[in-house]
Short mmCIF file of C-alpha atoms in Angstrom, two decimals:
data_model
loop_
_atom_site.label_atom_id
_atom_site.label_comp_id
_atom_site.label_asym_id
_atom_site.label_seq_id
_atom_site.Cartn_x
_atom_site.Cartn_y
_atom_site.Cartn_z
CA MET A 308 -45.18 -65.58 -17.92
CA THR A 309 -47.97 -63.17 -18.17
CA LYS A 310 -50.60 -64.74 -20.90
CA LYS A 311 -51.04 -62.15 -24.25
CA TYR A 312 -54.09 -61.33 -25.61
CA ARG A 313 -55.63 -60.62 -29.14
CA VAL A 314 -57.68 -57.04 -27.91
CA ALA A 315 -59.85 -54.55 -29.95
CA ILE A 316 -60.94 -51.28 -29.00
CA LEU A 317 -63.92 -49.87 -30.95
CA GLY A 318 -63.84 -46.01 -30.94
CA GLY A 319 -61.39 -43.42 -31.74
CA GLY A 320 -62.11 -41.13 -28.69
CA SER A 321 -60.03 -40.06 -25.69
CA PHE A 322 -60.93 -42.79 -23.34
CA GLY A 323 -60.51 -45.73 -26.13
CA THR A 324 -57.24 -44.54 -27.47
CA ALA A 325 -56.07 -44.69 -23.41
CA ILE A 326 -57.12 -47.86 -22.33
CA ALA A 327 -55.97 -49.06 -26.22
CA ASN A 328 -52.56 -47.46 -25.26
CA ILE A 329 -52.35 -49.43 -21.78
CA MET A 330 -53.09 -52.77 -23.56
CA ALA A 331 -50.47 -52.35 -26.31
CA ASP A 332 -48.26 -51.12 -23.23
CA ASN A 333 -48.96 -54.17 -21.74
CA GLY A 334 -48.03 -56.29 -24.65
CA HIS A 335 -50.99 -57.42 -25.93
CA ASP A 336 -52.00 -57.90 -29.61
CA THR A 337 -54.39 -54.31 -29.69
CA CYS A 338 -56.20 -53.36 -32.69
CA GLN A 339 -58.02 -49.80 -32.38
CA TRP A 340 -61.21 -49.18 -34.63
CA MET A 341 -61.59 -45.72 -35.37
CA ARG A 342 -63.73 -44.26 -38.42
CA THR A 343 -61.79 -41.66 -40.30
CA GLY A 344 -58.82 -42.58 -42.59
CA GLU A 345 -56.86 -39.79 -41.51
CA ARG A 346 -57.05 -40.80 -37.59
CA VAL A 347 -55.66 -44.51 -38.53
CA LYS A 348 -52.91 -42.94 -40.73
CA GLU A 349 -52.09 -40.65 -37.73
CA VAL A 350 -51.98 -43.55 -34.91
CA ASN A 351 -50.67 -46.30 -37.02
CA GLU A 352 -47.56 -43.48 -38.62
CA PHE A 353 -47.13 -41.22 -35.95
CA HIS A 354 -48.25 -43.14 -32.39
CA THR A 355 -50.82 -39.97 -31.94
CA ASN A 356 -54.08 -39.10 -31.62
CA GLU A 357 -53.98 -35.45 -31.34
CA VAL A 358 -57.48 -34.39 -31.15
CA TYR A 359 -58.73 -36.30 -28.25
CA LEU A 360 -55.05 -37.00 -26.34
CA PRO A 361 -53.20 -33.94 -27.31
CA GLY A 362 -49.52 -34.12 -26.75
CA ILE A 363 -49.79 -37.95 -25.60
CA PRO A 364 -47.44 -40.17 -27.06
CA LEU A 365 -49.22 -43.81 -28.08
CA ASN A 366 -47.50 -47.20 -27.92
CA PRO A 367 -45.49 -47.80 -31.45
CA SER A 368 -47.12 -51.79 -31.39
CA LEU A 369 -50.83 -50.01 -30.86
CA ARG A 370 -52.58 -50.81 -34.83
CA ALA A 371 -55.79 -48.91 -35.90
CA SER A 372 -57.92 -49.51 -38.55
CA THR A 373 -60.81 -48.42 -40.57
CA ASP A 374 -62.50 -52.02 -41.18
CA LEU A 375 -64.58 -53.49 -38.33
CA GLN A 376 -64.25 -56.94 -39.21
CA GLU A 377 -60.42 -57.12 -39.56
CA THR A 378 -60.22 -55.37 -36.18
CA VAL A 379 -62.38 -57.81 -33.99
CA ALA A 380 -61.20 -60.94 -35.81
CA GLY A 381 -59.88 -63.86 -33.41
CA CYS A 382 -60.10 -61.19 -30.59
CA ASP A 383 -59.97 -62.63 -27.39
CA ALA A 384 -61.82 -59.18 -25.93
CA VAL A 385 -63.46 -56.49 -27.33
CA PHE A 386 -64.10 -52.91 -25.58
CA PHE A 387 -67.17 -50.66 -26.62
CA SER A 388 -66.06 -47.23 -26.60
CA ILE A 389 -68.57 -45.76 -28.51
CA PRO A 390 -70.94 -42.76 -27.48
CA SER A 391 -74.38 -43.97 -26.77
CA LYS A 392 -76.27 -42.38 -29.31
CA ALA A 393 -74.31 -44.37 -31.79
CA SER A 394 -73.72 -47.78 -29.77
CA ARG A 395 -76.76 -49.55 -31.19
CA GLU A 396 -75.92 -48.85 -35.09
CA VAL A 397 -72.11 -49.97 -34.44
CA ALA A 398 -73.38 -53.11 -32.51
CA ARG A 399 -75.38 -54.06 -35.69
CA GLN A 400 -72.48 -53.74 -37.85
CA LEU A 401 -70.43 -55.85 -35.41
CA ALA A 402 -72.99 -58.57 -34.98
CA ASP A 403 -71.88 -60.63 -37.95
CA HIS A 404 -68.33 -60.75 -36.76
CA LEU A 405 -68.07 -61.49 -33.24
CA ALA A 406 -67.64 -65.59 -32.67
CA PRO A 407 -70.38 -66.63 -30.11
CA GLY A 408 -68.30 -66.72 -26.38
CA THR A 409 -66.37 -63.49 -27.31
CA ILE A 410 -65.83 -60.99 -24.35
CA LEU A 411 -67.19 -57.69 -25.04
CA VAL A 412 -66.74 -54.81 -22.58
CA SER A 413 -68.89 -51.71 -22.47
CA THR A 414 -67.02 -48.46 -21.26
CA THR A 415 -69.59 -45.90 -22.21
CA LYS A 416 -70.96 -44.06 -19.59
CA GLY A 417 -74.63 -43.01 -21.24
CA ILE A 418 -78.06 -44.09 -21.59
CA GLU A 419 -79.91 -44.66 -25.24
CA PHE A 420 -81.97 -41.52 -25.56
CA GLU A 421 -85.01 -43.33 -27.38
CA THR A 422 -85.27 -46.15 -24.81
CA ASN A 423 -84.00 -45.23 -21.93
CA LYS A 424 -81.77 -48.81 -21.78
CA LEU A 425 -77.97 -48.69 -20.53
CA MET A 426 -75.48 -50.19 -22.84
CA SER A 427 -75.38 -53.41 -21.51
CA GLU A 428 -79.30 -53.89 -22.31
CA VAL A 429 -78.68 -52.53 -25.82
CA LEU A 430 -75.57 -54.81 -26.44
CA ARG A 431 -77.50 -57.69 -25.14
CA GLU A 432 -80.45 -57.27 -27.50
CA GLU A 433 -77.91 -56.72 -30.63
CA LEU A 434 -75.31 -59.15 -29.70
CA PRO A 435 -76.69 -62.11 -27.66
CA GLN A 436 -73.67 -64.57 -28.60
CA VAL A 437 -71.10 -62.65 -26.59
CA ARG A 438 -70.21 -62.89 -22.81
CA LEU A 439 -70.51 -59.35 -21.51
CA GLY A 440 -69.18 -56.84 -18.95
CA VAL A 441 -69.27 -53.18 -18.22
CA MET A 442 -66.29 -50.84 -16.64
CA SER A 443 -66.39 -47.99 -14.70
CA GLY A 444 -64.47 -45.68 -12.24
CA PRO A 445 -62.69 -42.39 -11.70
CA ASN A 446 -61.24 -42.50 -15.28
CA LEU A 447 -60.31 -39.27 -16.68
CA ALA A 448 -59.08 -40.12 -20.46
CA LYS A 449 -56.17 -37.42 -20.23
CA GLU A 450 -55.09 -38.37 -16.64
CA LEU A 451 -54.88 -41.99 -17.58
CA ALA A 452 -53.48 -41.43 -21.33
CA ALA A 453 -50.58 -39.43 -18.82
CA ARG A 454 -50.03 -42.87 -16.46
CA MET A 455 -51.37 -41.40 -13.74
CA ILE A 456 -52.28 -44.16 -11.08
CA THR A 457 -55.82 -44.72 -10.73
CA GLY A 458 -58.45 -48.00 -10.66
CA THR A 459 -61.57 -49.06 -12.28
CA VAL A 460 -64.16 -51.64 -11.73
CA ILE A 461 -65.12 -54.47 -14.09
CA ALA A 462 -68.23 -55.97 -13.33
CA SER A 463 -70.19 -58.96 -14.51
CA ASP A 464 -72.06 -62.11 -13.54
CA ASP A 465 -69.39 -64.07 -14.96
CA PRO A 466 -66.03 -64.56 -12.50
CA GLU A 467 -63.84 -65.66 -15.60
CA LEU A 468 -64.46 -62.83 -17.58
CA ASN A 469 -63.31 -59.99 -14.66
CA THR A 470 -60.28 -62.14 -14.23
CA THR A 471 -59.28 -61.83 -18.08
CA ILE A 472 -60.16 -57.64 -17.74
CA GLN A 473 -58.12 -57.84 -14.53
CA ASP A 474 -55.12 -59.84 -16.42
CA ILE A 475 -55.39 -57.51 -19.83
CA LEU A 476 -55.78 -53.83 -18.21
CA GLN A 477 -53.83 -54.31 -14.69
CA CYS A 478 -50.47 -52.77 -14.54
CA ALA A 479 -48.63 -50.60 -11.92
CA TYR A 480 -50.57 -47.68 -12.61
CA PHE A 481 -54.09 -49.14 -13.40
CA ARG A 482 -55.38 -51.19 -10.85
CA VAL A 483 -58.65 -53.14 -11.83
CA TYR A 484 -61.34 -54.34 -9.20
CA ALA A 485 -64.22 -57.07 -9.87
CA GLY A 486 -67.71 -56.25 -9.26
CA SER A 487 -70.82 -58.35 -9.64
CA ASP A 488 -73.41 -55.29 -10.09
CA MET A 489 -73.80 -54.34 -13.65
CA TYR A 490 -76.77 -52.52 -13.35
CA GLY A 491 -74.99 -49.97 -10.42
CA VAL A 492 -71.75 -49.76 -12.26
CA GLU A 493 -73.33 -48.60 -15.33
CA LEU A 494 -75.87 -46.42 -13.62
CA ALA A 495 -73.29 -45.05 -11.23
CA GLY A 496 -71.24 -43.84 -14.63
CA ALA A 497 -74.57 -42.39 -16.43
CA LEU A 498 -75.84 -40.88 -13.49
CA LYS A 499 -72.53 -38.90 -12.39
CA ASN A 500 -72.59 -36.70 -15.43
CA VAL A 501 -75.76 -35.14 -14.60
CA TYR A 502 -74.48 -33.60 -11.12
CA ALA A 503 -70.85 -32.96 -12.77
CA ILE A 504 -72.77 -30.34 -14.82
CA THR A 505 -74.43 -29.19 -11.40
CA ALA A 506 -70.75 -29.01 -10.13
CA GLY A 507 -69.03 -27.32 -12.75
CA MET A 508 -71.95 -24.62 -12.63
CA ALA A 509 -71.36 -24.05 -8.92
CA ALA A 510 -67.90 -23.72 -9.42
CA ALA A 511 -67.89 -21.24 -12.36
CA LEU A 512 -70.24 -19.04 -9.70
CA GLY A 513 -67.64 -18.95 -7.37
CA CYS A 514 -69.15 -21.30 -4.49
CA GLY A 515 -67.20 -22.53 -1.82
CA HIS A 516 -65.54 -25.67 -0.63
CA ASN A 517 -68.73 -26.52 1.75
CA THR A 518 -70.69 -25.44 -1.09
CA ILE A 519 -69.28 -28.31 -3.02
CA SER A 520 -68.98 -30.65 -0.71
CA MET A 521 -72.69 -30.71 0.26
CA LEU A 522 -73.66 -30.98 -3.79
CA ILE A 523 -71.41 -34.00 -4.11
CA THR A 524 -72.80 -35.99 -1.00
CA ARG A 525 -76.76 -34.59 -2.19
CA SER A 526 -75.61 -35.76 -5.61
CA LEU A 527 -74.42 -39.29 -4.33
CA ALA A 528 -77.60 -40.00 -2.00
CA GLU A 529 -80.05 -38.61 -4.81
CA MET A 530 -78.29 -41.29 -7.70
CA SER A 531 -78.15 -43.66 -5.51
CA ARG A 532 -82.09 -43.62 -4.31
CA TYR A 533 -82.53 -42.99 -8.18
CA ALA A 534 -80.17 -46.71 -8.96
CA VAL A 535 -82.02 -48.93 -6.19
CA ILE A 536 -85.62 -48.03 -7.18
CA LYS A 537 -84.46 -49.15 -10.80
CA GLY A 538 -82.75 -52.16 -9.68
CA ALA A 539 -78.94 -51.28 -8.02
CA ASP A 540 -76.97 -52.34 -5.43
CA PRO A 541 -76.65 -49.41 -3.09
CA LEU A 542 -73.03 -50.62 -2.03
CA THR A 543 -72.31 -49.50 -5.36
CA PHE A 544 -72.10 -46.36 -5.12
CA MET A 545 -69.68 -46.26 -2.15
CA GLY A 546 -66.64 -47.68 -4.81
CA LEU A 547 -64.90 -46.56 -7.18
CA ALA A 548 -67.60 -46.98 -9.58
CA GLY A 549 -69.86 -44.77 -7.51
CA VAL A 550 -68.44 -41.85 -5.22
CA GLY A 551 -64.66 -42.47 -6.84
CA ASP A 552 -66.16 -41.18 -10.35
CA LEU A 553 -68.66 -38.88 -9.06
CA PHE A 554 -65.75 -36.88 -7.15
CA VAL A 555 -63.33 -37.05 -10.22
CA THR A 556 -65.92 -35.92 -12.20
CA CYS A 557 -67.48 -32.69 -10.23
CA THR A 558 -64.39 -31.51 -9.22
CA SER A 559 -61.89 -31.64 -12.66
CA PRO A 560 -61.97 -29.47 -15.73
CA LEU A 561 -60.86 -32.34 -17.66
CA SER A 562 -64.35 -33.67 -17.17
CA ARG A 563 -66.39 -32.74 -20.62
CA ASN A 564 -69.54 -32.44 -18.10
CA TYR A 565 -67.99 -30.52 -15.78
CA ARG A 566 -66.82 -27.80 -18.49
CA VAL A 567 -70.45 -27.73 -19.92
CA GLY A 568 -71.36 -26.85 -16.10
CA TYR A 569 -68.88 -24.28 -15.85
CA GLU A 570 -69.68 -22.40 -19.01
CA LEU A 571 -73.31 -22.16 -18.49
CA GLY A 572 -72.42 -20.62 -15.10
CA GLN A 573 -70.68 -17.90 -17.12
CA GLY A 574 -73.96 -17.48 -18.94
CA ARG A 575 -72.96 -19.22 -22.09
CA ASP A 576 -75.92 -20.50 -24.04
CA LEU A 577 -75.83 -24.66 -23.74
CA ASN A 578 -75.96 -25.22 -27.82
CA GLU A 579 -72.89 -22.96 -28.37
CA VAL A 580 -71.18 -24.77 -25.03
CA VAL A 581 -71.60 -28.10 -26.16
CA ALA A 582 -70.64 -27.40 -29.98
CA SER A 583 -67.14 -25.90 -28.26
CA LEU A 584 -66.56 -29.04 -26.98
CA GLY A 585 -66.46 -31.26 -29.92
CA GLN A 586 -66.99 -34.49 -28.21
CA VAL A 587 -70.33 -35.66 -26.52
CA ALA A 588 -70.97 -34.42 -22.71
CA GLU A 589 -73.51 -37.68 -22.34
CA GLY A 590 -74.89 -35.47 -19.41
CA VAL A 591 -76.94 -33.51 -21.27
CA ASN A 592 -79.24 -35.85 -22.81
CA THR A 593 -79.12 -38.07 -19.99
CA LEU A 594 -80.46 -35.35 -17.64
CA ARG A 595 -83.73 -35.29 -19.45
CA LEU A 596 -83.85 -39.11 -19.28
CA MET A 597 -83.54 -38.79 -15.61
CA LYS A 598 -86.52 -35.87 -15.19
CA GLU A 599 -88.79 -37.97 -16.50
CA GLN A 600 -88.11 -41.33 -14.83
CA SER A 601 -88.18 -39.09 -11.58
CA GLU A 602 -91.70 -38.21 -12.54
CA VAL A 603 -92.86 -41.82 -13.82
CA LEU A 604 -91.68 -43.79 -10.82
CA ASP A 605 -92.11 -40.44 -8.19
CA ILE A 606 -88.58 -40.21 -6.68
CA TYR A 607 -87.59 -37.25 -4.93
CA MET A 608 -84.70 -35.71 -7.24
CA PRO A 609 -84.53 -31.61 -6.24
CA LEU A 610 -81.17 -31.51 -8.12
CA VAL A 611 -82.12 -32.96 -11.54
CA ASN A 612 -84.96 -30.88 -11.30
CA GLY A 613 -83.43 -27.60 -10.70
CA LEU A 614 -80.76 -28.09 -13.55
CA TYR A 615 -83.62 -29.12 -15.50
CA ASP A 616 -85.34 -25.92 -15.11
CA ILE A 617 -82.26 -23.97 -15.64
CA ILE A 618 -81.04 -26.16 -19.09
CA TYR A 619 -84.70 -26.49 -20.67
CA ASN A 620 -86.90 -24.28 -18.78
CA GLY A 621 -84.38 -21.30 -19.13
CA ARG A 622 -84.59 -20.23 -15.20
CA GLU A 623 -81.85 -18.44 -13.46
CA VAL A 624 -79.33 -20.10 -11.96
CA GLY A 625 -79.64 -18.01 -8.56
CA GLU A 626 -83.44 -18.60 -8.74
CA VAL A 627 -83.13 -22.40 -8.59
CA ILE A 628 -80.51 -22.81 -6.04
CA GLY A 629 -82.37 -20.34 -3.75
CA THR A 630 -85.39 -22.71 -4.34
CA MET A 631 -83.01 -26.03 -3.83
CA MET A 632 -82.12 -24.57 -0.54
CA CYS A 633 -85.78 -24.29 0.81
CA ALA A 634 -86.90 -27.64 -0.62
CA GLU A 635 -87.87 -30.71 1.57
CA GLN A 636 -85.11 -31.68 3.67
CA SER A 637 -84.68 -35.65 3.35
CA ARG A 638 -82.60 -37.92 5.32
CA ASP A 639 -78.88 -37.52 4.96
CA VAL A 640 -78.20 -41.11 4.36
CA GLU A 641 -80.30 -42.97 2.26
CA PHE A 642 -79.61 -46.57 3.35
CA ILE A 643 -78.70 -47.94 6.56
CA ILE A 644 -76.96 -51.13 7.43
CA LYS A 645 -77.66 -52.23 10.86
#
């Protein structure tokens, strides 16, 4: 008989709700922390989260609560699905409520804007007592909630943690692979959001499949070049957390960052686009951080520079694309194993 775990999910958004539902489907004692009582009541009484996952019925055994201490009490594992800008604040609230040795898994695909730190670095600072892992992959929440087949990566330097998370989440439609490159998995999840904006913009402009294919491939080269200089393993970018997540985010209208780019490509104002989404598009903030880091570390990043010029310097899309096509032609493949 498969072991049943007590698990908590912090965050009431689309992805947090989708993985909470998987755990409940798998028979685990599952509680989801949300900030608003109205949303908690909806989950507990109607078994839905219509704001973030409209039309998706949730497992009746999934519980929700606004009480953080109650949610995490006695948990074997806690999943941290909070937007990057609020992550440190929630981690500080959590500090007195997590027992030493509790497994904590970050699913946030973003970077703390003020410090340029990844979520694992933020969580290690605020919650040094936990066993930490990160999770990322081609996991569009609406497809996951609809039980469409996909996979993800759980990365940690603790093999037992990886096995536990695989036990908790693995099911007929969700395959969980293990890895050890936490930094690479996190960077892949954060950086691809920027390139999804570019891809959405290209789609809005009517670019062909050849163009989109080239754009995604060059995005992979650029983000892996950046990540390796920051200390990641380049081979991580050949897996689900890298090329897998990049591809789906750059091609699906379900991606918030792709939708931002698509709307920008149609001539809408950035602030108007972000406000209309109703959810966080992490790539907008990550773009500024990558631009700053590329200059400090002298990393060649023409796609980041071009998108930055469009969003923050008001340059015309067509003008920037023309400049990018005339940019220095670097190597096709950044890293070669001989």
